[in-house]
Amino acid sequence: MKCHIIAEDSKVLAKENKILLMGTPNVGKSVFFSALTNVHVISSNYTGTTVSYMEGTYQVGETQYTLIDVPGTYSLAATSVAEEVAIRFMCSNPVAVLFVLNAADLEGSIKLALEVMEYNIPIVFALNLMDVSERKGFAINVKLLEQELGAPVIPTIAVKGKGLDEITKTFAQLLGGERPALSERSCSSCSGCAGCGVTAGNDGLEYWERARQIVRKVVSRTDAQPNFLDRLGDALLRPWPGLPLALLILLVSLGIVVGGGKALRAVLLLPLVNQGIVPFFERVITPLNLPPVLHNILIGNYGVLRISFEWILALVMPYVLLFQVQFALLEDSGVLPRIAVMFDSLMRKLGVQGGSLIHIFLGFGCAVPAIIGTRTATTHKERLMVTAMVCFAIPCISQTGALISLLSAYSVGLLLATALTGAVIFVTVALVLGKFLKGNVDPLILEVPNLLIPEPRAYFKKLWVRIKQFLVEAEGPMLIAVFIAAIIAETGILAGLAELLKPVVSGWLGLPEGAVMSLILGIIRREMSVAPLLSLNLNPLQMYVGAVVSLLYLPCLSVFGIIAKEFNARTAVVITVCTTFTALLVGGLMNHLVLFVQSIF
Amino acid sequence: MKQMHRRQGRHRNHRNHSLYTAPDNCRYKVAAVPDVKILNSLGFYPGTVIHKKKQYRLGGPVLICRATREIALGKDIASAILVEEDSTL
C-alpha cells in the first residue's frame, strides 16, 4: 500500500538525511534555521513569515544533514497549504525532527508535538522563548517534560543563540549510533497518519486533553508581575491608547524614512554624486574624444555613468536603506499584528480582513514579498484582492523615495494630494473587486504574538539580508533601465517615440514630451517612471499628474513575474492592463479637471 | 461522552450567547463551534474554557485568551461561536 498519497516526487522530498524543523507559527523556527545552517532566512514576529519551506546544510559531527524549515502549523490535519507541506515532509522519510516548543504557550505547542510524534520519527525538542516564558511567570520543569514527552528537551533562547550547541550535541548522540533503518518507519509499521487520511477518527480533541494534562504537571506559576513590555503589548491592543500609539509609531517611522532619506540625499549623496563621482567620470571620458553618440551614452544628460549614480545611489538608496532599518524594527517587535487587529473593522468594510494589512505594509517595501506573503490568505478571493490593491495603489519604497524627491521639492501639499489620490484608488479597487470577484473572504483569525524588543543579532542579520537582496535583485533591472534610457535618449529613438505618443503624453496628460521616457522605463521598474520627471522642470500640476500616473502605472517586471507565477499569466496581464488604463485615465482626468477649475477662476 | 452530559446539564441553567455579544472580561465555556478546521487547530472545542478580553467596536474582532494564547477572531466567526458562562471558577 502506498501510504503517502500526497507525496510529490520533488528533489527535496527525495533527499536523504533530512532533519525537519517544525513547530507552531511564530515560535522562532527560522531563527534556528539561520543559526544552524548559516543560510539567512527572514524571521519576523508574526505568524506566517515562512510560507514555503527552506533548506540548508546542517553539520552534526561528521555527517551533513539537510535541515528543512517547514512552515509553522497549528495542526497536521491538512486543512491549509502550509499543513499539507508539513505532512508531505513528515511522510518523506526524514531521519529526525527538531521540534520547537513555545515555552510561553506550551499547551498549543505540545498538542502539535503529540501529533508529530505519531509519525514515530526520532525527535529532539527545543523549548524556545524561555525568556518570554519567565517574564510571563511560568516555571517549567524541563526534566519532567522530557519524561512526559519521552524525548530530549533543551531550553533555548534562539535569538540570543542560547542552547543551540546543546541541540547539535543532542542530535549527534541521537543520530550517531546506529541509524534507524528506513524500513522501520515505512508504511507497514505505521498506524496511520494524516498523509494517508487514517487518523483513527481523532479530530484533535484528545491531543488537546493530553497536552493540557502535561502542562498541568510540568508548569507552575511564579509571582512574576507583567513587565513594561507586557503592559505596552496590552495597551497596543486597546483602542485607547493603542490607536493613537499605533498612529504615532507609523508617523515616526514615516518621519524617519522621509526626513532621514531627504537629509541623507541632500547632505551626503547629492554632493557626492554631483561634485564627486560625475565630474570624475567627465574628466576621465572627455579627453578620450569618443564619437558624440558614445560620449553621450556614457556621460551625456542621460548618460549611464551619470544617471546610474544620480538615480540609483542618490535617489533610491537612502530611502530603501532607512525603510528597511525601520520596517525590520516594526516586524520584529510584534506591533504589526496589533495594528492588524485594531484596523480589522476598517479592513472588513473594504471587503478584506485585518490580517491583510500586514501584506499591505510589506507592499510599501516591495510588492514581491507582499504577493508571496498572501499565500497565508485562506481564500483565493482575498489573495487576489490584496495583490490587486498592492499593485494598483501601494508604491514600493524605491518609488516612494523618488516621489518624495519629485514632489516635496515643490511642496508637501503636493505629496499629500498624491497620497490622497492613491488612497481613493486603493479604496475603490477594494470595493469594486469585493463586489465583483466571486468567492468570499474569511474573517480574521490571528494569533497575537508577545511584544518583543528586537534582538540586535537577529535584527542586523535580517537587515543585511534584505539590503543584500535589494542590491542583487533590484540593481540589475535598474541598470538595464538606465542603459535603455541612455540608448533611446541619445540615439534619437526617444524623440521619435515622443512624437508618436504626443497626443497621450502632452495632449491628454499635459506633460512635456520628454515624459515619454517615464512611461517606457516604468515598465521595468516603478521608480524609474519617476526619475526622468525630476529633470524636466515641471510645473506643480504636471508634477502631480506625473506622480499619479507613475503611482498607478503598471507593476514592474518582477511583480509581473511573481503574479504570473503565483496566479497565472492571464491574471498578470489583466492587472497590468487595468493599472495602466487607470493610470492614464485618472492622470488625464485630474489634469483636465484642474485646468478646467483654473480656467473658471 | 461524559463531557457532553455535563454540557447539557449546564445548558439548562445557563443561557447560551454568541461569543460576539457576550460581555467583555469574563471567562466562558465554549458550547458550540462552527465547522471551521482552523478553530479546532487553535483548540476551540465544546467545553474549552476561554477568556473574552475585549470586543472591538464598529464590527471589529473579539480578542480572547485560550490558555496562554491570545487570538483575535473576526466578527463573523465570533458570532458563530456559542459560549456559556463558566462556573468552574
XYZ file of C-alpha atoms in Angstrom:
690
model
C 0.000 0.000 0.000
C 1.277 3.410 -0.814
C 0.871 5.478 2.278
C 1.800 8.918 1.228
C -0.835 9.829 -1.245
C 0.149 13.463 -1.390
C 3.906 12.831 -1.513
C 5.428 14.559 -4.507
C 8.397 13.424 -6.483
C 10.410 16.532 -5.868
C 14.144 16.705 -5.325
C 13.852 17.964 -1.785
C 11.366 15.351 -0.683
C 13.600 12.639 -2.103
C 16.713 13.854 -0.288
C 18.342 11.521 2.217
C 19.376 12.661 5.685
C 16.659 15.224 6.184
C 16.043 16.803 9.573
C 12.757 18.679 9.746
C 12.452 21.866 11.740
C 8.879 22.049 12.939
C 6.659 23.879 15.383
C 3.685 26.181 15.713
C 3.750 29.507 13.827
C 5.916 32.325 15.159
C 7.899 30.175 17.571
C 11.268 31.091 16.054
C 11.926 28.183 13.695
C 13.516 30.479 11.138
C 15.890 31.824 13.789
C 17.015 28.246 14.498
C 17.323 27.616 10.789
C 19.529 30.657 10.185
C 21.728 29.851 13.175
C 22.145 26.122 12.484
C 22.689 26.314 8.715
C 24.175 29.778 8.173
C 21.587 30.240 5.437
C 19.985 33.537 6.303
C 16.235 33.498 6.143
C 13.914 36.262 7.156
C 12.232 35.911 10.534
C 9.621 38.264 11.980
C 7.365 38.494 14.966
C 4.109 37.454 13.346
C 2.679 34.207 12.096
C 3.258 33.144 8.525
C 6.674 34.663 7.778
C 7.783 31.370 6.247
C 5.162 30.493 3.675
C 7.207 27.915 1.842
C 9.926 25.602 3.089
C 13.651 26.460 3.140
C 16.512 24.003 3.063
C 20.090 24.311 4.257
C 23.032 22.157 5.239
C 23.332 21.273 8.916
C 26.589 19.747 10.130
C 26.192 17.308 13.031
C 29.520 15.778 13.985
C 30.973 14.242 10.833
C 27.723 13.999 8.952
C 25.947 16.562 6.837
C 22.194 16.708 7.085
C 19.667 18.761 5.156
C 17.741 20.897 7.605
C 14.317 21.878 6.336
C 12.460 24.866 7.747
C 8.877 23.657 7.461
C 6.199 26.387 7.606
C 4.614 26.646 11.042
C 1.231 24.997 11.527
C -1.250 24.636 14.356
C -2.065 21.035 13.480
C -1.279 18.289 10.985
C -4.800 17.948 9.671
C -4.128 19.038 6.077
C -6.539 21.960 6.330
C -4.234 24.546 4.766
C -1.432 24.677 2.218
C 1.156 25.029 4.994
C -0.194 21.932 6.761
C -0.142 19.955 3.529
C 3.504 20.930 3.027
C 4.284 19.838 6.594
C 2.566 16.480 6.165
C 4.314 15.880 2.854
C 7.657 16.323 4.599
C 6.678 14.120 7.542
C 5.884 11.377 5.019
C 9.190 11.689 3.130
C 11.308 9.555 5.493
C 13.168 12.246 7.433
C 15.845 10.944 9.829
C 14.763 13.212 12.675
C 12.652 16.182 13.704
C 13.793 19.248 15.601
C 10.562 20.385 17.176
C 10.481 23.898 18.577
C 8.176 24.268 21.579
C 6.908 27.666 22.668
C 7.718 27.947 26.385
C 5.322 30.879 26.643
C 2.441 28.920 25.091
C 3.198 25.330 25.994
C -0.235 23.772 25.609
C -0.697 24.572 21.923
C 2.916 23.567 21.207
C 2.650 20.216 22.961
C -0.601 19.492 21.176
C 1.126 19.799 17.787
C 4.131 17.863 19.144
C 1.862 14.961 20.086
C 0.550 14.896 16.526
C 4.079 14.928 15.112
C 5.147 12.146 17.494
C 2.502 9.852 15.967
C 4.830 9.502 12.991
C 7.473 7.669 15.078
C 10.386 9.740 13.859
C 13.306 10.418 16.273
C 12.660 13.837 17.774
C 14.530 16.483 19.747
C 12.615 19.291 21.454
C 13.881 22.858 21.733
C 11.980 24.700 24.446
C 12.276 28.169 22.917
C 11.288 31.643 24.144
C 12.411 30.744 27.682
C 12.960 34.443 28.412
C 9.414 35.384 27.448
C 8.071 32.450 29.435
C 9.948 33.556 32.563
C 8.800 37.119 32.029
C 5.218 35.863 31.949
C 5.690 33.995 35.216
C 5.900 30.370 34.099
C 8.332 27.932 35.684
C 8.752 24.793 33.565
C 10.132 21.548 34.966
C 12.241 20.510 31.985
C 13.186 17.066 33.385
C 9.551 16.203 33.920
C 8.650 17.471 30.446
C 11.341 15.182 28.977
C 9.776 12.243 30.793
C 6.303 13.124 29.638
C 7.347 13.554 26.006
C 9.851 10.685 26.067
C 12.468 12.685 24.148
C 15.242 15.182 24.939
C 14.076 18.743 25.722
C 16.598 21.601 25.525
C 15.709 25.054 26.874
C 16.721 27.744 24.360
C 16.588 31.452 23.628
C 17.288 31.168 19.906
C 17.599 34.882 19.077
C 20.431 35.105 21.614
C 21.957 31.840 20.444
C 21.399 30.160 23.816
C 21.058 26.378 23.803
C 21.879 25.913 20.123
C 25.144 23.987 20.676
C 23.284 21.721 23.047
C 20.831 20.852 20.262
C 23.589 19.868 17.852
C 25.208 17.737 20.590
C 21.922 16.015 21.276
C 21.437 15.263 17.586
C 24.975 13.865 17.439
C 24.093 11.466 20.266
C 20.694 10.635 18.831
C 21.858 10.044 15.275
C 25.442 8.980 15.998
C 24.586 5.427 16.986
C 23.076 3.045 14.534
C 20.718 4.916 12.310
C 17.155 3.626 12.472
C 16.688 1.680 9.245
C 14.306 3.255 6.798
C 12.105 0.193 6.756
C 11.305 0.642 10.440
C 9.499 3.825 9.567
C 7.773 2.520 6.494
C 4.059 2.434 5.975
C 3.702 -1.195 7.004
C 4.568 -0.380 10.616
C 2.641 2.886 10.600
C -0.656 3.036 12.364
C -1.891 5.724 10.046
C -1.136 9.354 9.532
C -2.792 12.413 8.081
C -0.767 11.698 4.934
C -2.895 8.659 4.157
C -6.014 10.026 5.739
C -6.007 7.429 8.532
C -6.277 9.452 11.690
C -8.242 6.977 13.770
C -11.229 9.263 13.895
C -9.376 11.727 16.076
C -10.412 15.333 15.462
C -7.648 16.651 17.695
C -9.549 16.928 20.977
C -7.649 14.013 22.516
C -4.326 15.683 21.770
C -5.536 18.858 23.454
C -6.629 16.898 26.530
C -3.252 15.164 26.792
C -1.407 18.426 26.211
C -3.400 20.081 28.990
C -2.567 17.276 31.401
C 1.150 17.506 30.589
C 1.134 21.286 31.055
C -0.619 20.907 34.395
C 2.155 18.587 35.563
C 5.191 20.490 34.341
C 4.287 24.181 34.577
C 3.953 26.159 37.783
C 3.295 29.873 38.170
C 5.834 32.197 39.734
C 4.784 35.525 41.160
C 6.300 37.481 38.250
C 4.341 40.659 37.563
C 3.617 41.697 33.993
C 6.511 43.919 32.938
C 6.542 47.047 30.816
C 6.545 45.141 27.510
C 3.512 43.075 28.518
C 1.651 46.196 29.589
C 2.651 48.002 26.380
C 1.616 44.953 24.356
C -1.799 45.062 26.029
C -2.088 48.827 25.633
C -1.379 48.484 21.911
C -4.387 46.202 21.653
C -6.813 48.677 23.227
C -8.226 51.456 21.035
C -7.150 53.873 23.735
C -4.199 54.400 23.957
C -3.436 51.770 21.319
C -4.835 53.592 18.303
C -3.016 56.901 18.870
C 0.120 54.947 19.818
C -0.057 52.904 16.609
C -0.560 56.053 14.533
C 2.319 57.699 16.366
C 4.570 54.706 15.678
C 3.642 54.759 11.984
C 4.113 58.532 11.758
C 7.507 58.406 13.470
C 8.539 55.575 11.144
C 7.406 57.593 8.145
C 9.188 60.658 9.507
C 12.438 58.765 9.927
C 12.254 57.322 6.418
C 11.157 60.523 4.677
C 13.096 63.050 6.749
C 16.153 60.862 7.131
C 16.107 59.943 3.451
C 15.851 63.567 2.365
C 18.635 64.594 4.706
C 20.886 61.768 3.597
C 20.235 62.666 -0.034
C 20.752 66.406 0.367
C 23.704 66.395 2.741
C 25.678 63.373 1.675
C 24.651 61.680 -1.543
C 23.786 64.535 -3.925
C 27.042 66.424 -3.247
C 28.917 63.131 -3.570
C 27.335 62.375 -6.949
C 27.213 65.905 -8.399
C 30.545 67.165 -7.163
C 32.489 63.946 -6.851
C 31.504 60.993 -8.963
C 30.018 62.601 -12.107
C 32.760 65.257 -12.555
C 35.313 62.485 -12.077
C 33.861 60.467 -14.948
C 33.527 63.619 -17.068
C 37.229 64.315 -16.590
C 38.101 60.727 -17.479
C 35.865 60.392 -20.534
C 36.023 63.831 -22.217
C 39.748 63.632 -23.162
C 39.083 60.290 -24.899
C 37.417 62.151 -27.803
C 34.839 59.434 -28.368
C 32.215 59.690 -31.128
C 29.444 62.038 -29.851
C 26.787 59.303 -29.570
C 29.015 57.059 -27.461
C 30.144 60.001 -25.374
C 26.554 60.957 -24.672
C 25.551 57.399 -23.852
C 28.323 57.316 -21.275
C 28.146 60.758 -19.712
C 25.532 62.893 -21.553
C 22.345 64.125 -19.908
C 21.019 60.576 -19.831
C 24.487 59.027 -19.782
C 24.862 55.729 -17.982
C 27.647 56.956 -15.724
C 25.596 59.994 -14.734
C 22.083 58.671 -14.152
C 23.056 55.337 -12.648
C 24.562 57.317 -9.768
C 22.002 60.123 -9.746
C 19.032 57.784 -9.773
C 20.180 54.635 -8.016
C 22.655 55.904 -5.445
C 21.276 59.353 -4.638
C 17.568 58.850 -5.304
C 16.634 55.289 -4.362
C 19.235 54.010 -1.912
C 18.738 56.406 1.034
C 15.024 55.625 1.236
C 15.421 51.891 0.736
C 18.077 51.758 3.436
C 16.073 53.712 6.001
C 12.849 51.875 5.201
C 14.492 48.531 5.876
C 16.029 49.818 9.118
C 12.616 50.993 10.279
C 10.416 48.209 8.928
C 12.559 45.422 10.399
C 12.010 47.024 13.817
C 8.241 47.057 13.308
C 8.267 43.442 12.134
C 10.378 42.041 14.942
C 8.590 43.855 17.741
C 5.124 42.407 17.129
C 3.463 45.797 16.540
C 2.098 44.865 13.093
C -0.350 42.140 14.191
C -1.686 44.519 16.848
C -2.343 47.150 14.197
C -4.000 44.421 12.108
C -6.369 43.608 14.985
C -7.289 47.232 15.643
C -7.916 48.009 11.992
C -9.828 44.809 11.274
C -13.195 46.566 11.319
C -11.990 49.120 8.767
C -10.462 46.465 6.510
C -13.627 44.417 6.847
C -15.593 47.297 5.406
C -13.200 47.280 2.453
C -14.016 43.614 1.919
C -10.821 42.058 3.262
C -9.720 41.392 6.857
C -7.230 42.943 9.266
C -4.541 40.341 8.624
C -4.213 41.625 5.034
C -2.776 44.837 6.452
C 0.488 43.008 7.181
C 0.819 42.159 3.469
C -0.065 45.716 2.505
C 2.631 47.047 4.843
C 5.061 44.609 3.223
C 3.988 46.095 -0.115
C 5.289 49.506 0.917
C 8.710 47.832 0.850
C 8.232 45.808 -2.322
C 5.219 44.175 -3.906
C 7.012 40.861 -4.472
C 7.227 39.707 -0.822
C 3.750 41.135 -0.255
C 2.284 38.967 -3.001
C 4.202 35.891 -1.828
C 3.002 36.618 1.722
C -0.631 36.476 0.624
C -0.204 32.703 0.446
C -1.336 32.725 4.071
C -4.721 34.075 2.945
C -7.336 31.372 3.267
C -9.344 32.155 0.141
C -8.408 32.873 -3.449
C -10.548 35.999 -3.474
C -8.633 37.517 -0.566
C -5.287 36.736 -2.229
C -6.334 38.313 -5.473
C -7.862 41.368 -3.799
C -4.768 42.115 -1.722
C -2.481 41.517 -4.704
C -4.503 43.908 -6.859
C -4.700 46.548 -4.113
C -0.912 46.429 -3.701
C -0.311 46.564 -7.473
C -2.644 49.493 -8.031
C -2.000 51.923 -5.266
C 0.828 50.887 -2.925
C 4.127 52.400 -4.092
C 7.245 50.390 -3.279
C 9.852 52.184 -1.208
C 12.103 52.946 -4.193
C 9.192 54.645 -5.913
C 8.120 56.398 -2.718
C 11.625 57.792 -2.380
C 11.573 59.066 -5.948
C 8.092 60.553 -5.478
C 9.180 62.336 -2.315
C 12.141 63.852 -4.129
C 9.939 64.956 -7.012
C 7.013 66.383 -5.058
C 8.283 67.636 -1.728
C 10.895 69.715 -3.537
C 7.930 71.872 -4.500
C 5.558 71.408 -1.575
C 4.429 68.820 0.948
C 0.835 69.567 -0.106
C 1.548 68.043 -3.496
C 2.828 64.914 -1.803
C -0.326 64.722 0.324
C -2.548 65.257 -2.718
C -0.849 62.344 -4.485
C -1.142 60.156 -1.379
C -4.829 61.029 -1.109
C -5.411 60.159 -4.765
C -3.655 56.838 -4.155
C -5.841 56.182 -1.095
C -9.039 56.869 -3.054
C -7.927 54.443 -5.781
C -6.959 51.874 -3.116
C -10.430 52.008 -1.553
C -12.139 51.960 -4.966
C -10.165 48.919 -6.123
C -11.034 47.089 -2.868
C -14.741 47.914 -3.100
C -15.033 47.085 -6.813
C -13.168 43.781 -6.500
C -15.047 42.894 -3.299
C -18.298 43.322 -5.160
C -17.466 41.685 -8.467
C -14.994 38.906 -7.662
C -16.628 35.574 -6.982
C -15.998 33.742 -3.724
C -15.704 35.068 -0.200
C -13.141 36.342 2.264
C -12.778 34.526 5.589
C -12.983 36.554 8.794
C -9.867 37.386 10.787
C -8.342 34.577 12.843
C -4.990 35.845 14.070
C -2.742 34.840 16.919
C -1.365 37.924 18.659
C 2.334 37.429 19.431
C 4.080 38.723 22.538
C 5.613 42.157 22.193
C 9.390 41.781 21.984
C 12.375 44.069 21.897
C 14.149 43.124 18.661
C 17.330 41.207 19.394
C 20.267 43.127 17.802
C 21.898 39.981 16.363
C 18.810 38.767 14.558
C 17.845 42.319 13.640
C 21.110 43.233 11.935
C 21.314 39.885 10.213
C 17.860 40.442 8.756
C 18.704 43.999 7.738
C 21.790 42.770 5.940
C 19.861 40.018 4.145
C 17.190 42.466 2.989
C 19.656 45.072 1.732
C 21.766 42.434 0.006
C 18.604 41.083 -1.578
C 17.727 44.558 -2.825
C 21.188 45.076 -4.272
C 21.164 41.709 -6.009
C 17.589 41.725 -7.259
C 16.914 45.385 -7.965
C 20.307 46.585 -9.124
C 20.239 44.525 -12.316
C 16.860 45.728 -13.609
C 17.714 49.305 -12.538
C 20.944 49.234 -14.512
C 19.117 47.781 -17.509
C 16.620 50.646 -17.251
C 19.487 53.119 -17.093
C 21.100 51.620 -20.195
C 17.826 51.686 -22.110
C 17.310 55.292 -21.030
C 20.784 56.237 -22.229
C 20.441 54.496 -25.572
C 16.959 55.706 -26.511
C 17.674 59.235 -25.348
C 20.986 59.620 -27.090
C 20.203 57.838 -30.365
C 17.069 59.809 -31.251
C 14.652 56.930 -30.615
C 13.158 58.913 -27.745
C 12.353 61.859 -29.988
C 10.554 59.541 -32.402
C 8.550 57.870 -29.649
C 7.735 61.231 -28.125
C 6.296 62.363 -31.452
C 4.247 59.167 -31.666
C 2.852 59.357 -28.137
C 2.453 63.115 -28.112
C -1.371 63.033 -28.095
C -1.349 60.922 -24.907
C 1.597 62.429 -23.075
C 1.145 66.082 -23.956
C -2.454 66.291 -25.139
C -4.202 64.149 -22.549
C -1.797 64.200 -19.588
C -0.408 67.694 -20.188
C 3.171 66.587 -19.639
C 6.209 67.660 -21.685
C 7.250 65.300 -24.480
C 10.283 64.103 -22.529
C 7.944 62.415 -20.038
C 7.515 59.595 -22.521
C 10.753 58.279 -21.015
C 8.826 57.695 -17.757
C 6.252 55.539 -19.472
C 8.950 53.424 -21.115
C 11.206 52.940 -18.090
C 8.225 52.392 -15.769
C 7.691 49.053 -17.464
C 10.970 47.830 -15.998
C 10.889 49.337 -12.518
C 8.431 51.624 -10.799
C 10.865 54.235 -9.501
C 12.282 54.564 -12.991
C 8.969 56.059 -14.086
C 9.523 58.917 -11.629
C 13.234 59.540 -12.023
C 13.107 61.066 -15.561
C 10.483 63.600 -14.377
C 12.973 65.120 -11.963
C 14.974 66.881 -14.650
C 12.044 68.137 -16.759
C 11.320 71.370 -14.832
C 7.650 70.517 -14.422
C 5.034 72.907 -13.081
C 3.117 71.794 -9.938
C 0.159 70.383 -11.901
C 2.494 68.418 -14.165
C 4.353 67.115 -11.105
C 1.088 65.929 -9.566
C -0.164 64.322 -12.799
C 3.217 62.687 -13.412
C 3.290 61.351 -9.849
C -0.258 59.976 -10.053
C 0.388 58.273 -13.391
C 3.597 56.725 -12.122
C 1.944 55.643 -8.843
C -0.884 53.858 -10.623
C 1.150 52.755 -13.630
C 1.818 49.099 -14.322
C 3.630 46.922 -11.798
C 7.318 46.398 -12.573
C 8.686 43.368 -14.413
C 9.478 41.418 -11.205
C 5.947 41.963 -9.935
C 4.502 40.883 -13.274
C 6.622 37.739 -12.997
C 5.541 36.934 -9.463
C 1.829 37.413 -10.250
C 2.184 35.117 -13.258
C 3.892 32.560 -11.033
C 1.594 32.773 -8.010
C -1.638 33.096 -10.003
C -1.294 32.783 -13.771
C -0.172 34.793 -16.783
C -3.725 35.885 -17.521
C -4.112 37.483 -14.099
C -0.798 39.278 -14.539
C -1.847 40.630 -17.928
C -5.278 41.711 -16.667
C -3.781 43.534 -13.667
C -1.182 45.205 -15.892
C -3.746 46.371 -18.446
C -6.119 47.617 -15.716
C -3.437 49.536 -13.792
C -2.066 51.154 -16.955
C -5.523 52.138 -18.136
C -6.421 53.526 -14.685
C -3.146 55.442 -14.525
C -3.715 57.167 -17.850
C -7.413 57.722 -17.169
C -7.004 59.197 -13.671
C -3.909 61.206 -14.633
C -5.641 62.752 -17.630
C -8.899 63.386 -15.799
C -7.111 65.137 -12.937
C -5.124 67.210 -15.449
C -8.248 68.378 -17.264
C -10.212 68.836 -14.045
C -7.590 71.141 -12.557
C -7.190 73.025 -15.838
C -10.974 73.447 -16.001
C -11.148 74.750 -12.436
C -8.224 77.095 -13.139
C -9.971 78.448 -16.247
C -13.064 79.337 -14.176
C -11.195 81.337 -11.555
C -19.452 11.463 26.253
C -19.142 12.397 29.885
C -18.330 15.886 28.773
C -21.404 16.024 26.571
C -23.648 15.158 29.537
C -22.003 17.756 31.665
C -22.501 20.311 28.951
C -26.133 19.528 28.510
C -26.624 19.662 32.276
C -25.280 23.151 32.385
C -27.262 24.039 29.336
C -30.438 24.066 31.393
C -29.099 26.515 33.926
C -27.220 28.899 31.704
C -28.222 30.855 28.673
C -26.019 30.385 25.623
C -24.880 33.514 23.862
C -22.625 34.104 20.943
C -19.033 34.938 21.763
C -19.557 38.177 19.885
C -22.320 39.530 22.107
C -21.084 38.025 25.397
C -19.828 40.669 27.883
C -16.104 41.506 27.915
C -13.632 40.445 30.529
C -15.340 37.194 31.513
C -14.471 33.544 31.377
C -16.654 31.359 29.186
C -17.012 27.734 28.297
C -17.406 27.114 24.580
C -20.790 25.499 23.850
C -20.624 25.146 20.081
C -18.072 25.914 17.381
C -18.790 26.230 13.662
C -17.225 23.662 11.373
C -14.058 25.618 10.642
C -10.986 23.407 10.917
C -8.585 26.158 11.982
C -10.713 26.712 15.101
C -10.079 23.107 16.121
C -6.399 23.536 15.317
C -6.320 26.535 17.656
C -8.008 24.497 20.371
C -11.654 25.556 20.209
C -13.919 22.648 21.096
C -17.174 22.449 23.026
C -16.079 22.594 26.654
C -12.923 24.666 26.095
C -12.564 27.450 28.642
C -11.701 30.835 27.147
C -11.378 34.354 28.470
C -13.011 37.061 26.380
C -10.777 40.083 26.829
C -12.266 42.621 24.532
C -14.714 43.289 21.792
C -13.738 45.968 19.278
C -16.379 48.437 18.238
C -17.794 49.065 14.773
C -17.811 45.444 13.714
C -14.277 44.825 14.922
C -12.923 41.497 16.111
C -13.102 39.817 19.511
C -9.884 39.349 21.451
C -9.777 36.174 23.504
C -7.284 34.240 25.574
C -7.197 30.470 25.262
C -4.823 29.066 27.909
C -1.718 31.176 27.184
C -2.529 32.040 23.583
C -4.051 35.379 22.612
C -6.211 35.182 19.498
C -8.269 37.751 17.590
C -11.413 36.418 15.919
C -13.294 38.408 13.293
C -16.925 39.339 13.878
C -18.415 36.689 11.604
C -16.548 33.822 13.186
C -17.011 35.086 16.756
C -20.759 35.391 16.163
C -20.879 31.738 15.150
C -19.173 30.515 18.339
C -21.640 29.912 21.173
C -20.480 30.218 24.762
C -21.938 29.812 28.223
C -20.767 31.338 31.454
C -18.057 29.305 33.104
C -18.995 28.327 36.629
C -15.961 26.186 37.366
C -14.008 29.005 38.988
